[in-house]
Short mmCIF file of C-alpha atoms and ligand atoms in Angstrom, two decimals:
data_model
loop_
_atom_site.label_atom_id
_atom_site.label_comp_id
_atom_site.label_asym_id
_atom_site.label_seq_id
_atom_site.Cartn_x
_atom_site.Cartn_y
_atom_site.Cartn_z
CA MET G 82 7.15 -69.52 -62.35
CA LYS G 83 4.35 -67.53 -60.80
CA VAL G 84 3.22 -64.53 -62.84
CA LEU G 85 0.97 -61.63 -61.84
CA VAL G 86 -0.75 -59.58 -64.56
CA ILE G 87 -2.26 -56.24 -63.53
CA GLY G 88 -5.37 -54.91 -65.29
CA SER G 89 -8.80 -56.06 -66.45
CA GLY G 90 -9.23 -55.37 -70.16
CA GLY G 91 -8.92 -57.16 -73.48
CA ARG G 92 -5.23 -56.27 -73.53
CA GLU G 93 -4.70 -58.06 -70.23
CA HIS G 94 -6.67 -61.11 -71.41
CA ALA G 95 -4.36 -61.29 -74.43
CA LEU G 96 -1.30 -60.97 -72.16
CA VAL G 97 -2.55 -63.73 -69.83
CA TRP G 98 -3.39 -65.93 -72.86
CA LYS G 99 0.08 -65.53 -74.36
CA LEU G 100 2.04 -65.75 -71.09
CA GLY G 101 0.09 -68.90 -70.19
CA GLN G 102 1.44 -70.65 -73.29
CA SER G 103 4.95 -70.56 -71.82
CA ALA G 104 6.25 -73.84 -70.43
CA LYS G 105 7.95 -71.77 -67.73
CA VAL G 106 4.65 -70.65 -66.21
CA ASP G 107 3.00 -72.74 -63.48
CA LYS G 108 0.46 -70.24 -62.26
CA ILE G 109 -0.94 -66.87 -63.34
CA TYR G 110 -2.76 -64.42 -61.11
CA CYS G 111 -4.56 -61.40 -62.49
CA ALA G 112 -5.61 -58.33 -60.52
CA PRO G 113 -8.46 -57.67 -60.93
CA GLY G 114 -9.09 -59.55 -64.22
CA ASN G 115 -12.45 -60.33 -65.87
CA ALA G 116 -14.64 -63.34 -66.69
CA GLY G 117 -12.50 -64.48 -69.64
CA ILE G 118 -9.24 -64.09 -67.77
CA ALA G 119 -10.74 -66.18 -64.94
CA GLU G 120 -10.67 -69.22 -67.24
CA LEU G 121 -6.87 -68.98 -67.55
CA ALA G 122 -5.75 -67.33 -64.34
CA GLU G 123 -6.77 -66.88 -60.73
CA CYS G 124 -8.36 -63.45 -60.46
CA VAL G 125 -7.74 -61.51 -57.28
CA ALA G 126 -9.98 -58.62 -56.28
CA ILE G 127 -7.34 -55.89 -56.09
CA GLY G 128 -7.71 -52.80 -58.28
CA ALA G 129 -4.89 -51.96 -60.69
CA GLU G 130 -4.21 -48.70 -58.84
CA LYS G 131 -3.96 -50.20 -55.33
CA LEU G 132 -0.17 -50.29 -55.31
CA ASP G 133 0.35 -51.25 -51.66
CA GLU G 134 -2.15 -54.11 -51.83
CA LEU G 135 -0.60 -55.38 -55.06
CA LEU G 136 2.85 -55.30 -53.49
CA ALA G 137 1.67 -57.17 -50.40
CA PHE G 138 0.04 -59.79 -52.63
CA ALA G 139 3.15 -60.23 -54.78
CA LEU G 140 5.37 -60.62 -51.73
CA GLU G 141 2.99 -63.08 -50.06
CA LYS G 142 2.65 -65.27 -53.16
CA GLU G 143 6.34 -64.93 -54.06
CA ILE G 144 5.53 -63.76 -57.59
CA ASP G 145 8.44 -64.26 -60.02
CA LEU G 146 7.30 -61.78 -62.66
CA THR G 147 4.69 -59.00 -62.60
CA VAL G 148 3.39 -57.56 -65.87
CA VAL G 149 1.60 -54.19 -65.81
CA GLY G 150 -1.13 -53.58 -68.41
CA PRO G 151 -2.52 -50.05 -67.87
CA GLU G 152 -0.70 -46.72 -67.64
CA VAL G 153 -1.99 -45.39 -64.33
CA PRO G 154 -0.09 -47.78 -62.02
CA LEU G 155 3.06 -47.10 -64.07
CA THR G 156 2.75 -43.34 -63.64
CA LEU G 157 2.04 -43.88 -59.92
CA GLY G 158 5.39 -45.69 -59.62
CA ILE G 159 4.46 -49.38 -59.26
CA VAL G 160 7.70 -50.45 -60.94
CA ASP G 161 9.84 -48.43 -58.53
CA LEU G 162 7.88 -49.86 -55.58
CA PHE G 163 8.21 -53.51 -56.66
CA GLN G 164 11.88 -53.09 -57.58
CA SER G 165 12.62 -51.58 -54.16
CA LYS G 166 11.51 -54.93 -52.67
CA GLY G 167 13.58 -56.95 -55.12
CA LEU G 168 10.59 -58.10 -57.21
CA LYS G 169 10.86 -58.53 -61.00
CA ILE G 170 8.34 -56.33 -62.79
CA PHE G 171 7.89 -55.57 -66.50
CA GLY G 172 7.33 -51.89 -67.26
CA PRO G 173 8.96 -48.46 -67.01
CA THR G 174 9.72 -46.63 -63.78
CA LYS G 175 7.68 -43.61 -62.75
CA ALA G 176 10.27 -41.24 -64.22
CA ALA G 177 10.27 -43.12 -67.53
CA ALA G 178 6.46 -43.46 -67.69
CA GLU G 179 6.31 -39.65 -67.75
CA ILE G 180 6.70 -40.06 -71.52
CA GLU G 181 3.01 -41.03 -71.49
CA GLY G 182 1.96 -39.27 -68.28
CA SER G 183 2.83 -35.78 -69.50
CA LYS G 184 2.37 -34.70 -73.11
CA ALA G 185 4.38 -31.55 -72.36
CA PHE G 186 7.28 -33.71 -71.16
CA SER G 187 7.19 -35.95 -74.23
CA LYS G 188 6.89 -33.01 -76.66
CA ASP G 189 9.81 -31.20 -75.00
CA LEU G 190 11.85 -34.41 -75.13
CA MET G 191 11.14 -34.80 -78.85
CA ALA G 192 11.99 -31.16 -79.53
CA LYS G 193 15.26 -31.36 -77.60
CA TYR G 194 16.42 -34.54 -79.34
CA ASN G 195 15.07 -33.85 -82.86
CA ILE G 196 12.53 -36.67 -82.82
CA PRO G 197 9.98 -35.87 -85.57
CA THR G 198 6.66 -34.60 -84.21
CA ALA G 199 4.07 -31.86 -84.83
CA LYS G 200 5.06 -28.25 -84.12
CA TYR G 201 3.67 -27.25 -80.69
CA GLY G 202 3.64 -24.97 -77.70
CA THR G 203 2.82 -25.72 -74.04
CA PHE G 204 0.96 -23.19 -71.91
CA THR G 205 -0.53 -22.62 -68.48
CA ALA G 206 -1.87 -19.15 -69.34
CA VAL G 207 -5.00 -18.85 -71.51
CA ASP G 208 -3.88 -15.66 -73.30
CA GLU G 209 -0.55 -17.12 -74.33
CA ALA G 210 -2.19 -20.32 -75.57
CA LYS G 211 -4.69 -18.31 -77.64
CA ALA G 212 -1.94 -16.07 -79.03
CA TYR G 213 -0.10 -19.18 -80.23
CA LEU G 214 -3.06 -20.16 -82.45
CA ALA G 215 -2.00 -17.53 -84.98
CA GLU G 216 1.38 -19.22 -85.24
CA VAL G 217 0.27 -22.85 -85.40
CA GLY G 218 -2.70 -22.19 -87.72
CA ILE G 219 -6.19 -23.68 -87.93
CA PRO G 220 -7.14 -26.55 -87.84
CA CYS G 221 -5.08 -27.36 -84.78
CA VAL G 222 -5.10 -29.83 -81.91
CA VAL G 223 -5.48 -28.87 -78.24
CA LYS G 224 -4.40 -31.46 -75.65
CA ALA G 225 -4.60 -31.68 -71.87
CA ASP G 226 -1.10 -32.35 -70.55
CA GLY G 227 -1.85 -35.30 -68.27
CA LEU G 228 -3.64 -38.65 -68.48
CA ALA G 229 -7.28 -38.33 -69.54
CA ALA G 230 -8.12 -41.90 -70.64
CA GLY G 231 -7.74 -40.92 -74.30
CA LYS G 232 -10.30 -38.11 -74.03
CA GLY G 233 -7.98 -35.15 -73.53
CA VAL G 234 -7.29 -34.51 -77.23
CA LEU G 235 -9.49 -32.00 -79.07
CA ILE G 236 -9.22 -31.55 -82.83
CA CYS G 237 -10.29 -27.95 -83.54
CA GLU G 238 -11.54 -26.97 -87.00
CA THR G 239 -12.09 -23.26 -86.23
CA GLN G 240 -10.48 -20.51 -84.18
CA ALA G 241 -13.57 -20.40 -81.92
CA GLU G 242 -13.38 -24.14 -81.26
CA ALA G 243 -9.69 -23.90 -80.42
CA GLU G 244 -10.27 -20.99 -78.02
CA ALA G 245 -13.13 -22.88 -76.37
CA ALA G 246 -10.96 -26.00 -76.02
CA ILE G 247 -8.21 -23.98 -74.33
CA GLU G 248 -10.75 -22.48 -71.91
CA ASP G 249 -12.38 -25.85 -71.23
CA ILE G 250 -9.05 -27.30 -70.21
CA LEU G 251 -7.34 -24.39 -68.42
CA ILE G 252 -10.29 -22.54 -66.87
CA ASP G 253 -13.14 -25.04 -66.54
CA ASN G 254 -10.82 -27.91 -65.58
CA LYS G 255 -12.68 -30.28 -67.89
CA PHE G 256 -9.95 -32.89 -67.42
CA GLY G 257 -9.14 -32.06 -63.78
CA ASP G 258 -5.48 -32.00 -62.82
CA ALA G 259 -4.56 -33.46 -66.21
CA GLY G 260 -5.42 -30.03 -67.65
CA CYS G 261 -3.22 -27.70 -65.60
CA ARG G 262 -1.25 -27.26 -68.80
CA VAL G 263 -2.26 -27.48 -72.46
CA VAL G 264 -0.31 -28.49 -75.51
CA VAL G 265 -1.39 -26.65 -78.68
CA GLU G 266 -0.27 -28.52 -81.74
CA GLU G 267 -0.09 -28.29 -85.52
CA PHE G 268 -2.71 -30.50 -87.23
CA LEU G 269 -1.09 -33.37 -89.12
CA THR G 270 -2.62 -35.31 -92.00
CA GLY G 271 -1.94 -38.86 -93.09
CA GLN G 272 -2.60 -42.40 -91.95
CA GLU G 273 -1.97 -43.45 -88.38
CA VAL G 274 -0.01 -46.50 -87.34
CA SER G 275 0.90 -47.92 -83.95
CA ILE G 276 4.38 -49.30 -83.39
CA LEU G 277 4.83 -51.13 -80.12
CA ALA G 278 8.40 -51.95 -79.21
CA PHE G 279 10.16 -53.94 -76.49
CA ALA G 280 12.87 -51.89 -74.79
CA ASP G 281 15.33 -52.71 -72.00
CA GLY G 282 16.98 -49.31 -71.58
CA LYS G 283 19.61 -50.08 -74.23
CA THR G 284 18.09 -52.14 -77.02
CA VAL G 285 14.72 -51.48 -78.68
CA VAL G 286 12.97 -54.10 -80.83
CA PRO G 287 9.77 -53.12 -82.67
CA MET G 288 6.89 -55.55 -82.89
CA VAL G 289 4.91 -56.01 -86.08
CA SER G 290 2.92 -52.88 -87.01
CA ALA G 291 -0.76 -52.36 -86.21
CA GLN G 292 -3.54 -49.91 -86.92
CA ASP G 293 -6.26 -48.97 -84.45
CA HIS G 294 -9.79 -47.69 -85.28
CA LYS G 295 -10.52 -44.94 -82.78
CA ARG G 296 -13.96 -43.73 -83.87
CA ILE G 297 -17.15 -45.46 -82.77
CA PHE G 298 -18.82 -45.75 -86.21
CA ASP G 299 -17.93 -47.21 -89.61
CA GLY G 300 -16.00 -44.94 -91.94
CA ASP G 301 -14.25 -43.27 -88.97
CA GLN G 302 -17.38 -41.35 -87.97
CA GLY G 303 -18.60 -40.36 -84.52
CA LEU G 304 -16.88 -39.99 -81.19
CA ASN G 305 -13.40 -41.18 -80.28
CA THR G 306 -13.28 -44.38 -78.24
CA GLY G 307 -10.58 -46.42 -76.57
CA GLY G 308 -10.35 -48.31 -79.89
CA MET G 309 -12.98 -50.32 -81.81
CA GLY G 310 -10.68 -52.76 -83.55
CA ALA G 311 -7.22 -53.26 -84.99
CA TYR G 312 -5.31 -55.14 -87.61
CA SER G 313 -1.72 -56.19 -88.10
CA PRO G 314 0.35 -55.67 -90.16
CA ALA G 315 -0.46 -52.17 -91.46
CA PRO G 316 0.60 -52.31 -95.14
CA ILE G 317 1.30 -48.55 -95.17
CA TYR G 318 4.08 -49.20 -92.65
CA THR G 319 6.61 -50.33 -95.28
CA GLU G 320 10.26 -51.38 -94.89
CA GLU G 321 11.18 -47.85 -96.02
CA VAL G 322 9.10 -46.24 -93.28
CA ASN G 323 10.48 -48.69 -90.73
CA ALA G 324 14.01 -47.76 -91.78
CA ILE G 325 13.21 -44.17 -90.75
CA VAL G 326 11.19 -44.92 -87.61
CA VAL G 327 13.64 -47.31 -85.96
CA PRO G 328 16.62 -44.92 -85.78
CA GLN G 329 14.83 -41.54 -85.78
CA VAL G 330 12.02 -42.40 -83.37
CA LEU G 331 12.59 -45.60 -81.38
CA GLU G 332 16.36 -45.65 -80.93
CA ALA G 333 16.50 -41.86 -80.63
CA THR G 334 13.90 -41.93 -77.85
CA ILE G 335 15.64 -44.66 -75.87
CA ALA G 336 18.91 -42.69 -76.15
CA ALA G 337 17.16 -39.45 -75.19
CA MET G 338 15.61 -41.04 -72.11
CA ASN G 339 19.05 -42.25 -71.04
CA GLU G 340 20.45 -38.73 -71.48
CA GLU G 341 17.67 -37.51 -69.20
CA ASN G 342 18.43 -40.22 -66.60
CA ARG G 343 15.05 -41.83 -67.21
CA SER G 344 16.16 -45.16 -68.70
CA PHE G 345 13.14 -46.74 -70.40
CA SER G 346 12.32 -50.43 -69.96
CA GLY G 347 9.08 -52.14 -70.96
CA ILE G 348 6.88 -51.31 -73.93
CA LEU G 349 7.48 -48.09 -75.83
CA TYR G 350 4.41 -47.49 -77.98
CA ALA G 351 4.79 -44.85 -80.68
CA GLY G 352 1.54 -43.54 -82.18
CA LEU G 353 2.69 -42.27 -85.58
CA MET G 354 1.17 -40.18 -88.33
CA LEU G 355 2.62 -41.02 -91.74
CA THR G 356 2.57 -37.50 -93.17
CA PRO G 357 3.57 -36.38 -96.69
CA THR G 358 6.82 -35.13 -95.11
CA GLY G 359 7.56 -38.38 -93.29
CA PRO G 360 6.52 -40.20 -90.11
CA LYS G 361 5.82 -38.00 -87.08
CA VAL G 362 5.05 -39.00 -83.49
CA LEU G 363 1.51 -38.16 -82.30
CA GLU G 364 2.08 -39.57 -78.85
CA PHE G 365 4.08 -42.07 -76.85
CA ASN G 366 2.54 -44.62 -74.54
CA ALA G 367 4.49 -46.53 -71.93
CA ARG G 368 2.53 -49.80 -72.22
CA PHE G 369 0.83 -52.19 -74.63
CA GLY G 370 -2.01 -50.70 -76.70
CA ASP G 371 -5.62 -51.83 -76.42
CA PRO G 372 -6.86 -53.24 -78.87
CA GLU G 373 -3.54 -53.44 -80.79
CA THR G 374 -2.28 -56.11 -78.37
CA GLN G 375 -5.21 -58.39 -79.24
CA ALA G 376 -4.09 -58.27 -82.91
CA VAL G 377 -0.32 -58.30 -82.36
CA LEU G 378 0.19 -61.01 -79.70
CA PRO G 379 -1.61 -63.74 -81.70
CA ARG G 380 1.13 -63.21 -84.31
CA LEU G 381 3.98 -63.64 -81.81
CA GLU G 382 5.77 -66.98 -82.17
CA THR G 383 8.41 -66.48 -79.45
CA ASP G 384 7.72 -67.22 -75.77
CA LEU G 385 6.57 -63.89 -74.24
CA VAL G 386 7.93 -64.84 -70.80
CA ASP G 387 11.40 -65.25 -72.33
CA ILE G 388 11.15 -61.82 -73.94
CA MET G 389 9.90 -60.14 -70.79
CA LEU G 390 12.59 -61.71 -68.62
CA ALA G 391 15.21 -60.59 -71.15
CA VAL G 392 13.80 -57.04 -70.93
CA VAL G 393 13.73 -57.01 -67.13
CA GLU G 394 17.28 -58.39 -66.96
CA GLY G 395 18.67 -56.07 -69.68
CA ARG G 396 19.39 -58.91 -72.15
CA LEU G 397 17.01 -57.95 -74.95
CA ALA G 398 19.86 -57.76 -77.50
CA GLU G 399 20.30 -61.55 -77.13
CA MET G 400 16.68 -62.33 -78.04
CA ASP G 401 15.57 -63.55 -81.44
CA ILE G 402 11.91 -62.51 -81.68
CA VAL G 403 9.92 -64.36 -84.33
CA TRP G 404 6.51 -63.43 -85.77
CA LYS G 405 3.98 -65.42 -87.76
CA GLU G 406 3.55 -64.45 -91.42
CA GLU G 407 -0.22 -64.57 -90.97
CA ALA G 408 -2.17 -61.34 -90.56
CA ALA G 409 -4.47 -60.67 -87.61
CA VAL G 410 -7.68 -58.70 -87.15
CA THR G 411 -9.51 -57.92 -83.91
CA VAL G 412 -13.06 -56.56 -83.77
CA VAL G 413 -14.23 -54.90 -80.56
CA MET G 414 -17.83 -55.49 -79.46
CA ALA G 415 -19.10 -52.67 -77.24
CA SER G 416 -22.10 -51.94 -75.03
CA GLY G 417 -24.99 -49.73 -76.07
CA GLY G 418 -24.23 -46.08 -75.33
CA TYR G 419 -20.44 -46.48 -75.50
CA PRO G 420 -18.33 -44.31 -75.45
CA GLU G 421 -20.54 -41.84 -73.58
CA THR G 422 -22.22 -44.31 -71.25
CA SER G 423 -22.27 -48.06 -71.01
CA GLU G 424 -24.90 -50.54 -70.01
CA LYS G 425 -23.96 -53.32 -67.67
CA GLY G 426 -25.40 -56.71 -66.81
CA GLN G 427 -26.56 -57.80 -70.29
CA VAL G 428 -26.23 -61.56 -70.81
CA ILE G 429 -23.73 -62.49 -73.55
CA THR G 430 -24.29 -65.59 -75.68
CA GLY G 431 -22.29 -67.28 -78.43
CA ILE G 432 -18.76 -66.96 -77.07
CA GLU G 433 -18.05 -70.69 -77.37
CA GLU G 434 -19.60 -70.81 -80.83
CA ALA G 435 -17.34 -67.92 -81.90
CA ALA G 436 -14.29 -69.78 -80.59
CA ALA G 437 -15.43 -72.88 -82.50
CA LYS G 438 -15.16 -70.80 -85.69
CA GLY G 439 -11.44 -70.48 -84.99
CA THR G 440 -11.45 -67.03 -83.40
CA ILE G 441 -9.91 -66.04 -80.09
CA VAL G 442 -12.47 -64.20 -77.97
CA PHE G 443 -10.69 -61.85 -75.58
CA HIS G 444 -12.86 -60.44 -72.80
CA ALA G 445 -12.71 -56.77 -71.81
CA GLY G 446 -15.73 -55.58 -69.81
CA THR G 447 -17.29 -58.85 -68.69
CA LYS G 448 -18.06 -60.60 -65.44
CA GLU G 449 -19.70 -63.77 -64.29
CA SER G 450 -23.10 -63.51 -62.68
CA ASP G 451 -25.21 -66.56 -61.67
CA GLY G 452 -23.22 -68.80 -63.98
CA LYS G 453 -23.68 -66.51 -66.96
CA ILE G 454 -21.22 -64.10 -68.62
CA VAL G 455 -22.63 -60.56 -68.57
CA THR G 456 -21.45 -57.18 -69.85
CA ASN G 457 -19.57 -55.04 -67.35
CA GLY G 458 -18.18 -52.06 -69.22
CA GLY G 459 -17.96 -50.09 -72.48
CA ARG G 460 -15.74 -52.36 -74.49
CA VAL G 461 -17.04 -55.88 -73.82
CA LEU G 462 -15.15 -58.31 -76.09
CA ALA G 463 -12.40 -58.28 -78.70
CA VAL G 464 -12.77 -61.05 -81.27
CA SER G 465 -9.41 -61.84 -82.91
CA ALA G 466 -8.58 -64.02 -85.87
CA LEU G 467 -5.50 -64.95 -87.88
CA GLY G 468 -5.62 -65.44 -91.63
CA GLU G 469 -3.22 -65.86 -94.52
CA ASN G 470 -3.78 -62.17 -95.28
CA ILE G 471 -5.85 -59.29 -93.89
CA ALA G 472 -8.87 -60.14 -96.05
CA ALA G 473 -8.93 -63.71 -94.74
CA ALA G 474 -8.46 -62.54 -91.15
CA ILE G 475 -11.32 -60.03 -91.52
CA GLU G 476 -13.64 -62.74 -92.81
CA LYS G 477 -12.79 -65.12 -90.00
CA ALA G 478 -13.06 -62.49 -87.25
CA TYR G 479 -16.54 -61.46 -88.42
CA GLU G 480 -17.63 -65.12 -88.60
CA GLY G 481 -16.91 -65.19 -84.88
CA VAL G 482 -18.57 -61.84 -84.21
CA LYS G 483 -21.80 -63.06 -85.88
CA GLU G 484 -22.11 -65.85 -83.33
CA ILE G 485 -22.06 -63.45 -80.38
CA SER G 486 -25.04 -61.56 -79.09
CA PHE G 487 -26.02 -59.25 -76.23
CA ALA G 488 -28.66 -56.55 -75.97
CA ASN G 489 -27.77 -53.25 -77.69
CA MET G 490 -24.32 -54.44 -78.74
CA GLN G 491 -22.43 -52.31 -81.24
CA TYR G 492 -19.41 -53.04 -83.37
CA ARG G 493 -17.86 -51.65 -86.52
CA THR G 494 -18.31 -53.65 -89.72
CA ASP G 495 -15.27 -52.15 -91.48
CA ILE G 496 -12.33 -53.16 -89.29
CA GLY G 497 -9.29 -53.78 -91.46
CA LYS G 498 -10.84 -52.46 -94.67
CA LYS G 499 -8.33 -49.61 -94.88
CA ALA G 500 -5.58 -52.19 -95.29
CA LEU G 501 -7.28 -53.50 -98.45
CA MET G 502 -7.42 -50.14 -100.28
P1 AMP M 1221 -3.06 -38.80 -78.93
O1 AMP M 1221 -3.71 -39.31 -77.67
O2 AMP M 1221 -2.11 -37.69 -78.73
O3 AMP M 1221 -2.55 -39.92 -79.82
O4 AMP M 1221 -4.28 -38.24 -79.80
C1 AMP M 1221 -5.43 -39.03 -80.04
C2 AMP M 1221 -5.81 -38.94 -81.50
O5 AMP M 1221 -5.97 -37.59 -81.89
C3 AMP M 1221 -4.72 -39.49 -82.41
O6 AMP M 1221 -4.82 -40.87 -82.56
C4 AMP M 1221 -5.03 -38.73 -83.69
O7 AMP M 1221 -6.10 -39.33 -84.38
C5 AMP M 1221 -5.47 -37.39 -83.20
N1 AMP M 1221 -4.34 -36.45 -83.17
C6 AMP M 1221 -3.51 -36.20 -82.12
N2 AMP M 1221 -2.59 -35.27 -82.44
C7 AMP M 1221 -2.83 -34.92 -83.72
C8 AMP M 1221 -2.23 -33.98 -84.62
N3 AMP M 1221 -1.19 -33.23 -84.26
N4 AMP M 1221 -2.74 -33.89 -85.86
C9 AMP M 1221 -3.81 -34.64 -86.24
N5 AMP M 1221 -4.44 -35.51 -85.42
C10 AMP M 1221 -3.96 -35.66 -84.18
N1 LIG M 1222 -5.23 -48.11 -78.80
C1 LIG M 1222 -4.83 -46.91 -78.20
C2 LIG M 1222 -4.20 -47.05 -76.90
O1 LIG M 1222 -4.01 -48.13 -76.38
O2 LIG M 1222 -3.83 -46.02 -76.33
#
């Protein structure tokens, strides 16, 4: 089989790594890929949002399966486009990807079908949004409706902050078109957990649980990032919690999307808050998480190509998906200045030495320059390790991290610690 993976981050490196282990795969292309992916796949210089060029490439190379990493091509309708030409592609259609593309859509869906989530209102008028603050209370959360690369969520501790956030989004267009509407939401407390699930429009099968670390600094301090590390499993996600989440969130959402004629196929990612009154959905994504994927896929025993073909062909119910008992931890290494800015072009050393310690070094923002691997983005590497438990996986992952060096690198030293408390 010939497989095309779309995207260029650590998530896509993990996808290429796992797909490449399938005996069914003869050749993997990745558009556009990165320096690590280039060791396993042929990288082609087509951006993930260039739908027509990607289609032309897939037709020319007679690609048997395309796997979409990031959300933007999904919300632009890449799945609809490829399917219209008879190509197999893993991911939701444009109508189904709306569950990530519009927070107002996903909140309204949850309200209509009684899927547990924070109390909310959606507004296009500033006065109405501000008036709702009295109802929802302070602290609250103000969110831009559309895609904002994880930056469109503002936690507001005071009335003044909440009013400013509403104005930033609706009047000052801080998030562009993504902020034509705001969602104002009740503030939830608890621990967060990410549940990624395979779905084929009928059946939904959760993967092992994971927890992300969104803040830049140790102890969950500083700015939000795309994610500074992850571990799997999340011990707080118990069998009891799973017994609530599967029917009330995952199965309910797949059924709701069918009712709305937006059948969902691909990865349904539920970002959950485990509150004192039960699990509630913070957001849905329509794709694999980054860096959760770099912690979850190393634990997958089953052939990922078999699972993805079963999803695309609507046969997921037949699949027996097996996971390793071992735990996994992934530590993200980022450029100086991230998440506000990021340096590029710093030479990276120690990647092979880290791999020799038994870690898997997934590349995110890297490229090759004059025979050397250099930094090329905010998140640079994700160093993953398996261990008999989280503590062992933490130790191994950091043994790998210590081998790696580039100027002004930053990484958290407490990834996974929450799981040990
Ligand atoms: P989202 O993109 O909607 O998941 O929001 C990003 C982050 O903001 C989440 O991972 C949470 O840490 C936080 N967040 C979002 N919504 C809420 C909420 N209603 N209550 C508390 N924190 C929230
Ligand atoms: N790790 C958060 C995300 O992928 O959206």
